[in-house]
Amino acid sequence: MADTFRVALSGDFKHADGTPTFPDFDLEPLRLAPGVEMAFIDSESPISGEQLQDFDALILLAHRFGRESIPQGGRLAVVARFGVGFDSVDVEACTEAGIAVVITPDGVRRPVAASILTLMLALTGKVMTKDRLTREGAAGYAKRSAHMGVGLVGRTFGSLGIGNIGAEVFRLLKPFDMKLIAHDPYVDQRAAAELGVELVELEDLFRRADVLSVSCPLSKETQHIVNAERLALMKPTAYLINTARGPIVDQQALTEVLADGRIAGAGLDVLEKEPPDDDDPILKLDNVILAPHALCWTDQCFAGIGAADVTAVLDIQHGRIPRGVVNRTVVEDARFKERLREFGRRFGSGAKVG
Ligand SMILES: NC(=O)c1ccc[n+]([C@@H]2O[C@H](COP(=O)([O-])OP(=O)(O)OC[C@H]3O[C@@H](n4cnc5c(N)ncnc54)[C@H](O)[C@@H]3O)[C@@H](O)[C@H]2O)c1
């Protein structure tokens, strides 16, 4: 039995010249952790299983972890994704192999919620327009009164989804004195009430919101859930914000309502096609604020994501079930439980794994 807990970092955590891709990802806690040995592997996408045979944990950036990435020998216990998306991981193959797949909701919660507020304030404050007016000089200043912003007190903020990020937005909105509504078929009234949020039917969310933000996952159920029919229910003064996933919104339908001025504007961190085609008509609209799926990218965001991954890996090393496990059935898998117990015996305070 190896006396070190070996942690691999996928090769894309370093640029070709050896500098770190995310300098704010602090690896010191991992380097200094007793019993831990970490190494950047020279991986490509998809990662090969052979490279992972001698590791207990993998912290994975963007490289694909497919069925072929499962190492022989059964040593690997956890794949910790750097972020919350896990479409690059074959979760089913991991579950079959008794490997936990972990994501980092703690790392993105505040940064994405702050991005939603950024878009709301920029849209309702007409920041982009006022920037342009200023650059026009005297002619722009003369037009100021034609570009009033929208005050938020008493206005209604609606969220499609009230999970990790949606709930954080509502917490941050407290001092804004807005009315708070949400639609989420999987959240209970009590959790919503604790946040001061009224749960409403889907169509009512579109009818009532002055600012409507999308914070649900992309699924068969939510693909194009924001469609022409529902956009038609929105107030002409309302704004749509999407920081979740592009295909949740029918972008062609949105482009049409924006071009016709049937809603006031939109703030989009995500698009149906990323990057968009050069001739995508949404790029021509001046009532849209766009970001390249990176509005939440800050020093603190990457530090937080990295810290959450390190915590998850060290939890496993000490025989504890980490937060953010995607494949929950693994937690009940006999091989996984045995491995956790073993880690607990070797490195930690003992596993609490039933
Ligand atoms: N822009 C970015 O950089 C970025 C970063 C992180 C996350 N995201 C995206 O943000 C989204 C939300 O993330 P999260 O961490 O809050 O996820 P989460 O799983 O914690 O919360 C999602 C919520 O959506 C709800 N939901 C599911 N189906 C729904 C439906 N049909 N209608 C309404 N609500 C529904 C769920 O019940 C849940 O409460 C995800 O799509 C995620 O990929 C984007």
Short mmCIF file of C-alpha atoms and ligand atoms in Angstrom, two decimals:
data_model
loop_
_atom_site.label_atom_id
_atom_site.label_comp_id
_atom_site.label_asym_id
_atom_site.label_seq_id
_atom_site.Cartn_x
_atom_site.Cartn_y
_atom_site.Cartn_z
CA MET A 1 0.00 0.00 0.00
CA ALA A 2 1.43 3.37 -1.07
CA ASP A 3 2.26 5.72 1.78
CA THR A 4 1.50 8.86 -0.19
CA PHE A 5 -1.77 10.20 -1.53
CA ARG A 6 -0.93 11.15 -5.09
CA VAL A 7 -2.80 13.98 -6.82
CA ALA A 8 -2.54 14.59 -10.57
CA LEU A 9 -3.32 17.92 -12.22
CA SER A 10 -4.29 17.78 -15.88
CA GLY A 11 -1.65 19.13 -18.26
CA ASP A 12 -3.74 22.13 -19.28
CA PHE A 13 -3.16 23.73 -15.87
CA LYS A 14 0.13 24.85 -17.42
CA HIS A 15 0.83 26.81 -20.60
CA ALA A 16 3.35 25.42 -23.09
CA ASP A 17 6.04 27.61 -21.49
CA GLY A 18 5.36 26.08 -18.08
CA THR A 19 3.58 29.09 -16.55
CA PRO A 20 0.31 28.36 -14.73
CA THR A 21 -2.94 28.77 -16.66
CA PHE A 22 -4.63 30.18 -13.55
CA PRO A 23 -2.05 31.86 -11.31
CA ASP A 24 -4.76 32.49 -8.71
CA PHE A 25 -5.20 28.75 -8.17
CA ASP A 26 -3.21 28.40 -4.95
CA LEU A 27 -1.57 24.98 -4.84
CA GLU A 28 0.30 25.59 -1.59
CA PRO A 29 -2.31 23.87 0.61
CA LEU A 30 -1.88 20.77 -1.53
CA ARG A 31 1.91 21.00 -1.62
CA LEU A 32 2.06 21.41 2.14
CA ALA A 33 -0.54 18.78 3.05
CA PRO A 34 1.06 15.88 4.96
CA GLY A 35 1.15 12.67 2.96
CA VAL A 36 0.23 14.37 -0.33
CA GLU A 37 2.35 14.31 -3.45
CA MET A 38 1.13 16.30 -6.45
CA ALA A 39 2.23 16.27 -10.07
CA PHE A 40 1.21 17.95 -13.31
CA ILE A 41 0.73 15.19 -15.83
CA ASP A 42 1.66 15.69 -19.44
CA SER A 43 -1.88 14.97 -20.58
CA GLU A 44 -3.75 15.53 -23.80
CA SER A 45 -7.47 15.47 -24.42
CA PRO A 46 -8.84 12.90 -23.77
CA ILE A 47 -6.57 11.97 -20.90
CA SER A 48 -5.09 8.50 -21.17
CA GLY A 49 -5.78 6.03 -18.37
CA GLU A 50 -2.15 4.92 -18.32
CA GLN A 51 -1.02 8.32 -17.08
CA LEU A 52 -3.34 8.09 -14.11
CA GLN A 53 -2.55 4.61 -12.86
CA ASP A 54 -0.40 5.77 -9.97
CA PHE A 55 -2.71 8.52 -8.75
CA ASP A 56 -5.46 8.62 -6.11
CA ALA A 57 -7.01 11.89 -7.31
CA LEU A 58 -7.19 13.99 -10.45
CA ILE A 59 -7.90 17.72 -10.62
CA LEU A 60 -9.20 18.25 -14.11
CA LEU A 61 -9.32 21.46 -16.13
CA ALA A 62 -10.64 21.26 -19.70
CA HIS A 63 -9.23 17.98 -20.95
CA ARG A 64 -11.81 15.29 -21.60
CA PHE A 65 -12.03 12.43 -19.13
CA GLY A 66 -13.66 9.61 -21.11
CA ARG A 67 -14.09 5.89 -20.60
CA GLU A 68 -10.56 5.46 -21.96
CA SER A 69 -9.26 7.70 -19.17
CA ILE A 70 -10.24 5.24 -16.41
CA PRO A 71 -6.93 3.78 -15.22
CA GLN A 72 -6.40 0.07 -14.60
CA GLY A 73 -5.78 -1.07 -11.05
CA GLY A 74 -8.58 0.85 -9.33
CA ARG A 75 -6.39 3.37 -7.49
CA LEU A 76 -8.04 6.57 -8.75
CA ALA A 77 -10.80 7.58 -6.32
CA VAL A 78 -11.86 11.05 -7.44
CA VAL A 79 -11.99 13.32 -10.48
CA ALA A 80 -12.39 16.89 -9.27
CA ARG A 81 -13.50 19.22 -12.07
CA PHE A 82 -12.19 22.78 -11.95
CA GLY A 83 -15.64 24.42 -12.16
CA VAL A 84 -19.23 23.24 -12.23
CA GLY A 85 -19.63 21.95 -15.80
CA PHE A 86 -18.99 18.23 -16.14
CA ASP A 87 -20.00 17.47 -19.73
CA SER A 88 -16.29 16.78 -20.39
CA VAL A 89 -16.40 13.83 -17.96
CA ASP A 90 -17.92 10.43 -18.70
CA VAL A 91 -19.76 10.31 -15.39
CA GLU A 92 -21.33 6.92 -16.14
CA ALA A 93 -17.91 5.34 -16.73
CA CYS A 94 -16.64 6.89 -13.48
CA THR A 95 -19.65 5.59 -11.55
CA GLU A 96 -19.10 2.09 -12.94
CA ALA A 97 -15.45 2.30 -11.85
CA GLY A 98 -16.36 3.57 -8.37
CA ILE A 99 -14.74 6.97 -8.98
CA ALA A 100 -16.38 10.07 -7.50
CA VAL A 101 -16.84 13.05 -9.81
CA VAL A 102 -16.77 16.33 -7.91
CA ILE A 103 -17.61 19.88 -9.01
CA THR A 104 -17.11 23.20 -7.22
CA PRO A 105 -20.42 25.01 -6.65
CA ASP A 106 -18.85 26.84 -3.69
CA GLY A 107 -16.30 28.43 -6.02
CA VAL A 108 -18.75 29.86 -8.59
CA ARG A 109 -21.73 30.80 -6.42
CA ARG A 110 -20.70 34.36 -5.54
CA PRO A 111 -18.83 35.22 -8.76
CA VAL A 112 -21.74 34.23 -11.05
CA ALA A 113 -24.31 35.86 -8.75
CA ALA A 114 -22.20 39.04 -8.87
CA SER A 115 -22.15 38.79 -12.68
CA ILE A 116 -25.95 38.71 -12.74
CA LEU A 117 -26.04 41.84 -10.61
CA THR A 118 -23.43 43.44 -12.86
CA LEU A 119 -25.61 42.84 -15.90
CA MET A 120 -28.76 44.03 -14.14
CA LEU A 121 -27.11 47.26 -12.98
CA ALA A 122 -25.42 47.89 -16.32
CA LEU A 123 -28.66 47.34 -18.25
CA THR A 124 -30.99 49.31 -16.01
CA GLY A 125 -28.37 52.01 -15.48
CA LYS A 126 -27.83 52.23 -19.28
CA VAL A 127 -24.08 52.09 -18.67
CA MET A 128 -23.12 51.15 -22.22
CA THR A 129 -25.26 53.92 -23.73
CA LYS A 130 -23.92 56.53 -21.33
CA ASP A 131 -20.37 55.47 -22.09
CA ARG A 132 -21.08 56.09 -25.79
CA LEU A 133 -22.71 59.46 -25.10
CA THR A 134 -19.69 60.62 -23.17
CA ARG A 135 -17.35 59.72 -26.01
CA GLU A 136 -19.51 61.76 -28.41
CA GLY A 137 -18.64 64.93 -26.49
CA ALA A 138 -21.05 67.87 -26.42
CA ALA A 139 -23.50 66.19 -28.82
CA GLY A 140 -23.67 63.15 -26.54
CA TYR A 141 -24.12 65.23 -23.38
CA ALA A 142 -27.03 67.02 -25.09
CA LYS A 143 -28.81 63.67 -25.47
CA ARG A 144 -28.49 62.61 -21.81
CA SER A 145 -32.10 63.20 -20.86
CA ALA A 146 -33.28 60.87 -23.61
CA HIS A 147 -31.56 57.96 -21.88
CA MET A 148 -33.04 57.65 -18.42
CA GLY A 149 -32.08 54.60 -16.44
CA VAL A 150 -34.53 52.44 -14.55
CA GLY A 151 -34.71 52.61 -10.74
CA LEU A 152 -34.98 49.26 -9.02
CA VAL A 153 -36.87 49.92 -5.78
CA GLY A 154 -40.20 48.09 -5.86
CA ARG A 155 -39.45 46.56 -9.24
CA THR A 156 -39.63 42.77 -9.66
CA PHE A 157 -36.61 40.54 -10.05
CA GLY A 158 -37.45 37.05 -11.32
CA SER A 159 -35.19 34.03 -11.52
CA LEU A 160 -35.67 30.89 -13.54
CA GLY A 161 -34.01 28.51 -11.12
CA ILE A 162 -33.28 29.05 -7.44
CA GLY A 163 -30.34 26.71 -6.82
CA ASN A 164 -26.76 27.46 -5.87
CA ILE A 165 -26.46 30.66 -7.94
CA GLY A 166 -30.12 31.73 -8.10
CA ALA A 167 -30.40 31.67 -4.30
CA GLU A 168 -27.18 33.67 -3.91
CA VAL A 169 -28.54 36.35 -6.25
CA PHE A 170 -31.61 36.69 -4.03
CA ARG A 171 -29.38 36.98 -0.95
CA LEU A 172 -27.35 39.73 -2.64
CA LEU A 173 -30.51 41.52 -3.76
CA LYS A 174 -31.83 42.00 -0.21
CA PRO A 175 -30.81 45.69 0.15
CA PHE A 176 -32.19 46.59 -3.28
CA ASP A 177 -35.80 46.54 -1.99
CA MET A 178 -37.05 44.70 -5.05
CA LYS A 179 -39.92 42.20 -5.20
CA LEU A 180 -38.42 38.74 -5.58
CA ILE A 181 -40.07 35.96 -7.58
CA ALA A 182 -38.83 32.68 -9.04
CA HIS A 183 -39.92 29.62 -10.92
CA ASP A 184 -38.26 26.33 -9.99
CA PRO A 185 -40.24 23.09 -10.08
CA TYR A 186 -37.77 21.33 -7.79
CA VAL A 187 -37.44 23.74 -4.91
CA ASP A 188 -39.79 23.79 -1.94
CA GLN A 189 -41.87 26.74 -0.79
CA ARG A 190 -40.11 26.90 2.56
CA ALA A 191 -36.62 27.28 1.08
CA ALA A 192 -37.95 30.03 -1.20
CA ALA A 193 -39.81 31.75 1.62
CA GLU A 194 -36.66 31.82 3.74
CA LEU A 195 -35.06 33.87 0.95
CA GLY A 196 -38.10 36.16 0.76
CA VAL A 197 -38.93 34.78 -2.67
CA GLU A 198 -42.41 34.06 -4.01
CA LEU A 199 -42.53 30.93 -6.18
CA VAL A 200 -44.64 31.50 -9.30
CA GLU A 201 -45.74 29.58 -12.38
CA LEU A 202 -43.42 29.70 -15.37
CA GLU A 203 -45.62 31.98 -17.47
CA ASP A 204 -46.17 34.35 -14.54
CA LEU A 205 -42.42 34.71 -14.15
CA PHE A 206 -42.25 36.07 -17.69
CA ARG A 207 -45.30 38.28 -17.22
CA ARG A 208 -44.27 39.82 -13.91
CA ALA A 209 -40.47 40.22 -13.96
CA ASP A 210 -38.88 43.59 -14.69
CA VAL A 211 -35.54 41.80 -14.70
CA LEU A 212 -35.64 38.10 -15.53
CA SER A 213 -32.50 36.07 -14.95
CA VAL A 214 -31.87 32.49 -16.10
CA SER A 215 -30.09 30.29 -13.52
CA CYS A 216 -31.21 26.75 -14.32
CA PRO A 217 -29.17 23.93 -15.85
CA LEU A 218 -29.40 23.07 -19.54
CA SER A 219 -31.45 19.90 -19.99
CA LYS A 220 -33.97 18.45 -22.43
CA GLU A 221 -36.61 20.14 -20.29
CA THR A 222 -34.97 23.58 -20.28
CA GLN A 223 -33.58 23.76 -23.83
CA HIS A 224 -35.35 26.77 -25.44
CA ILE A 225 -37.58 27.10 -22.38
CA VAL A 226 -37.13 30.83 -23.06
CA ASN A 227 -38.87 30.82 -26.44
CA ALA A 228 -40.83 33.23 -28.66
CA GLU A 229 -44.13 32.54 -26.87
CA ARG A 230 -42.74 33.25 -23.43
CA LEU A 231 -40.68 36.26 -24.54
CA ALA A 232 -43.96 37.67 -25.90
CA LEU A 233 -45.32 37.62 -22.33
CA MET A 234 -42.58 39.94 -21.06
CA LYS A 235 -43.14 43.62 -20.43
CA PRO A 236 -41.71 45.94 -23.12
CA THR A 237 -39.68 47.55 -20.33
CA ALA A 238 -38.23 44.26 -19.05
CA TYR A 239 -34.68 42.94 -19.31
CA LEU A 240 -33.54 39.33 -19.78
CA ILE A 241 -30.27 38.06 -18.32
CA ASN A 242 -28.72 34.68 -19.13
CA THR A 243 -25.55 33.53 -17.39
CA ALA A 244 -26.51 29.83 -17.36
CA ARG A 245 -26.22 28.14 -20.75
CA GLY A 246 -26.90 29.59 -24.23
CA PRO A 247 -29.34 26.97 -25.55
CA ILE A 248 -31.78 27.56 -22.67
CA VAL A 249 -32.78 30.67 -24.66
CA ASP A 250 -34.01 30.51 -28.26
CA GLN A 251 -31.51 33.09 -29.43
CA GLN A 252 -33.16 33.74 -32.77
CA ALA A 253 -36.45 34.52 -31.03
CA LEU A 254 -34.64 36.73 -28.52
CA THR A 255 -32.81 38.59 -31.29
CA GLU A 256 -36.14 39.33 -32.96
CA VAL A 257 -37.84 40.72 -29.85
CA LEU A 258 -34.75 42.82 -29.06
CA ALA A 259 -34.51 44.15 -32.61
CA ASP A 260 -38.21 45.09 -32.54
CA GLY A 261 -37.90 46.70 -29.11
CA ARG A 262 -40.50 44.29 -27.68
CA ILE A 263 -38.37 44.02 -24.54
CA ALA A 264 -35.95 46.68 -23.29
CA GLY A 265 -32.73 44.72 -23.47
CA ALA A 266 -30.69 41.68 -22.55
CA GLY A 267 -27.46 40.76 -20.83
CA LEU A 268 -25.92 37.54 -22.06
CA ASP A 269 -22.81 35.83 -20.74
CA VAL A 270 -23.69 32.73 -22.76
CA LEU A 271 -24.81 32.25 -26.36
CA GLU A 272 -26.17 29.34 -28.34
CA LYS A 273 -22.93 29.23 -30.32
CA GLU A 274 -19.69 30.23 -28.57
CA PRO A 275 -17.94 32.08 -30.01
CA PRO A 276 -20.78 33.41 -32.20
CA ASP A 277 -20.47 33.63 -35.98
CA ASP A 278 -19.13 37.01 -37.15
CA ASP A 279 -22.46 37.75 -38.85
CA ASP A 280 -24.64 36.74 -35.88
CA PRO A 281 -27.29 39.51 -35.81
CA ILE A 282 -27.20 39.68 -32.01
CA LEU A 283 -23.76 41.31 -32.31
CA LYS A 284 -25.33 44.30 -34.09
CA LEU A 285 -27.90 45.14 -31.41
CA ASP A 286 -27.16 48.00 -29.05
CA ASN A 287 -29.71 46.98 -26.41
CA VAL A 288 -27.68 43.88 -25.55
CA ILE A 289 -24.66 43.54 -23.31
CA LEU A 290 -22.56 40.53 -24.21
CA ALA A 291 -19.77 38.68 -22.45
CA PRO A 292 -17.69 35.72 -23.69
CA HIS A 293 -18.83 33.18 -21.06
CA ALA A 294 -16.31 34.75 -18.73
CA LEU A 295 -18.08 37.53 -16.86
CA CYS A 296 -17.53 35.71 -13.58
CA TRP A 297 -13.83 35.19 -14.27
CA THR A 298 -12.03 37.03 -11.52
CA ASP A 299 -9.00 36.35 -9.39
CA GLN A 300 -11.32 35.35 -6.55
CA CYS A 301 -13.41 33.10 -8.76
CA PHE A 302 -10.44 30.95 -9.76
CA ALA A 303 -8.96 31.05 -6.29
CA GLY A 304 -12.33 29.86 -4.95
CA ILE A 305 -12.73 27.10 -7.51
CA GLY A 306 -9.17 25.90 -6.85
CA ALA A 307 -9.69 26.00 -3.09
CA ALA A 308 -12.90 23.97 -3.42
CA ASP A 309 -11.09 21.33 -5.51
CA VAL A 310 -8.21 21.14 -3.04
CA THR A 311 -10.68 20.77 -0.15
CA ALA A 312 -12.50 17.99 -2.01
CA VAL A 313 -9.28 16.12 -2.71
CA LEU A 314 -8.07 16.48 0.89
CA ASP A 315 -11.49 15.33 2.12
CA ILE A 316 -11.07 12.13 0.15
CA GLN A 317 -7.52 11.74 1.48
CA HIS A 318 -8.90 11.90 5.02
CA GLY A 319 -11.72 9.48 4.33
CA ARG A 320 -14.47 12.08 4.18
CA ILE A 321 -17.14 12.44 1.50
CA PRO A 322 -16.50 15.78 -0.21
CA ARG A 323 -19.09 18.39 -1.14
CA GLY A 324 -20.22 18.63 -4.75
CA VAL A 325 -20.25 14.91 -5.66
CA VAL A 326 -22.12 14.63 -8.97
CA ASN A 327 -22.57 10.86 -9.08
CA ARG A 328 -24.19 10.40 -5.68
CA THR A 329 -24.62 6.62 -6.12
CA VAL A 330 -20.83 6.25 -5.87
CA VAL A 331 -21.05 7.29 -2.24
CA GLU A 332 -22.93 4.02 -1.60
CA ASP A 333 -20.58 1.95 -3.80
CA ALA A 334 -18.83 -0.74 -1.71
CA ARG A 335 -15.46 -0.23 -3.45
CA PHE A 336 -15.59 3.53 -2.96
CA LYS A 337 -16.58 3.17 0.70
CA GLU A 338 -13.77 0.73 1.31
CA ARG A 339 -11.29 3.07 -0.32
CA LEU A 340 -12.48 5.97 1.82
CA ARG A 341 -12.15 3.85 4.96
CA GLU A 342 -8.64 2.91 3.92
CA PHE A 343 -7.71 6.56 3.27
CA GLY A 344 -9.17 7.46 6.65
CA ARG A 345 -7.09 4.79 8.36
CA ARG A 346 -3.91 5.88 6.60
CA PHE A 347 -4.20 9.65 6.58
CA GLY A 348 -7.14 10.95 8.51
CA SER A 349 -9.46 11.08 11.39
CA GLY A 350 -11.34 8.00 10.21
CA ALA A 351 -14.07 7.75 7.63
CA LYS A 352 -17.71 8.33 8.40
CA VAL A 353 -18.93 6.14 5.60
CA GLY A 354 -21.44 3.90 7.32
N1 LIG B 1 -21.60 31.69 -16.90
C1 LIG B 1 -20.79 30.93 -16.21
O1 LIG B 1 -19.57 31.09 -16.25
C2 LIG B 1 -21.36 29.88 -15.31
C3 LIG B 1 -20.60 29.47 -14.21
C4 LIG B 1 -21.16 28.53 -13.35
C5 LIG B 1 -22.42 28.01 -13.62
N2 LIG B 1 -23.11 28.40 -14.71
C6 LIG B 1 -24.43 27.84 -15.00
O2 LIG B 1 -25.40 28.40 -14.13
C7 LIG B 1 -26.50 27.50 -14.02
C8 LIG B 1 -26.97 27.38 -12.58
O3 LIG B 1 -25.92 26.88 -11.77
P1 LIG B 1 -26.18 26.48 -10.24
O4 LIG B 1 -24.85 26.22 -9.65
O5 LIG B 1 -27.10 27.47 -9.59
O6 LIG B 1 -26.97 25.11 -10.44
P2 LIG B 1 -27.89 24.37 -9.39
O7 LIG B 1 -28.04 22.99 -9.91
O8 LIG B 1 -27.44 24.57 -7.99
O9 LIG B 1 -29.30 25.14 -9.52
C9 LIG B 1 -30.10 25.05 -10.65
C10 LIG B 1 -31.54 25.22 -10.23
O10 LIG B 1 -32.33 25.15 -11.42
C11 LIG B 1 -33.50 24.44 -11.11
N3 LIG B 1 -34.17 23.91 -12.29
C12 LIG B 1 -34.01 22.73 -12.91
N4 LIG B 1 -34.88 22.62 -13.93
C13 LIG B 1 -35.60 23.77 -13.95
C14 LIG B 1 -36.66 24.25 -14.75
N5 LIG B 1 -37.18 23.51 -15.73
N6 LIG B 1 -37.16 25.46 -14.49
C15 LIG B 1 -36.67 26.22 -13.49
N7 LIG B 1 -35.68 25.81 -12.66
C16 LIG B 1 -35.16 24.60 -12.90
C17 LIG B 1 -33.03 23.35 -10.16
O11 LIG B 1 -34.12 22.83 -9.40
C18 LIG B 1 -32.03 24.09 -9.29
O12 LIG B 1 -32.65 24.65 -8.16
C19 LIG B 1 -26.01 26.20 -14.64
O13 LIG B 1 -26.52 26.12 -15.95
C20 LIG B 1 -24.53 26.36 -14.72
O14 LIG B 1 -23.97 25.60 -15.75
C21 LIG B 1 -22.60 29.34 -15.56
#
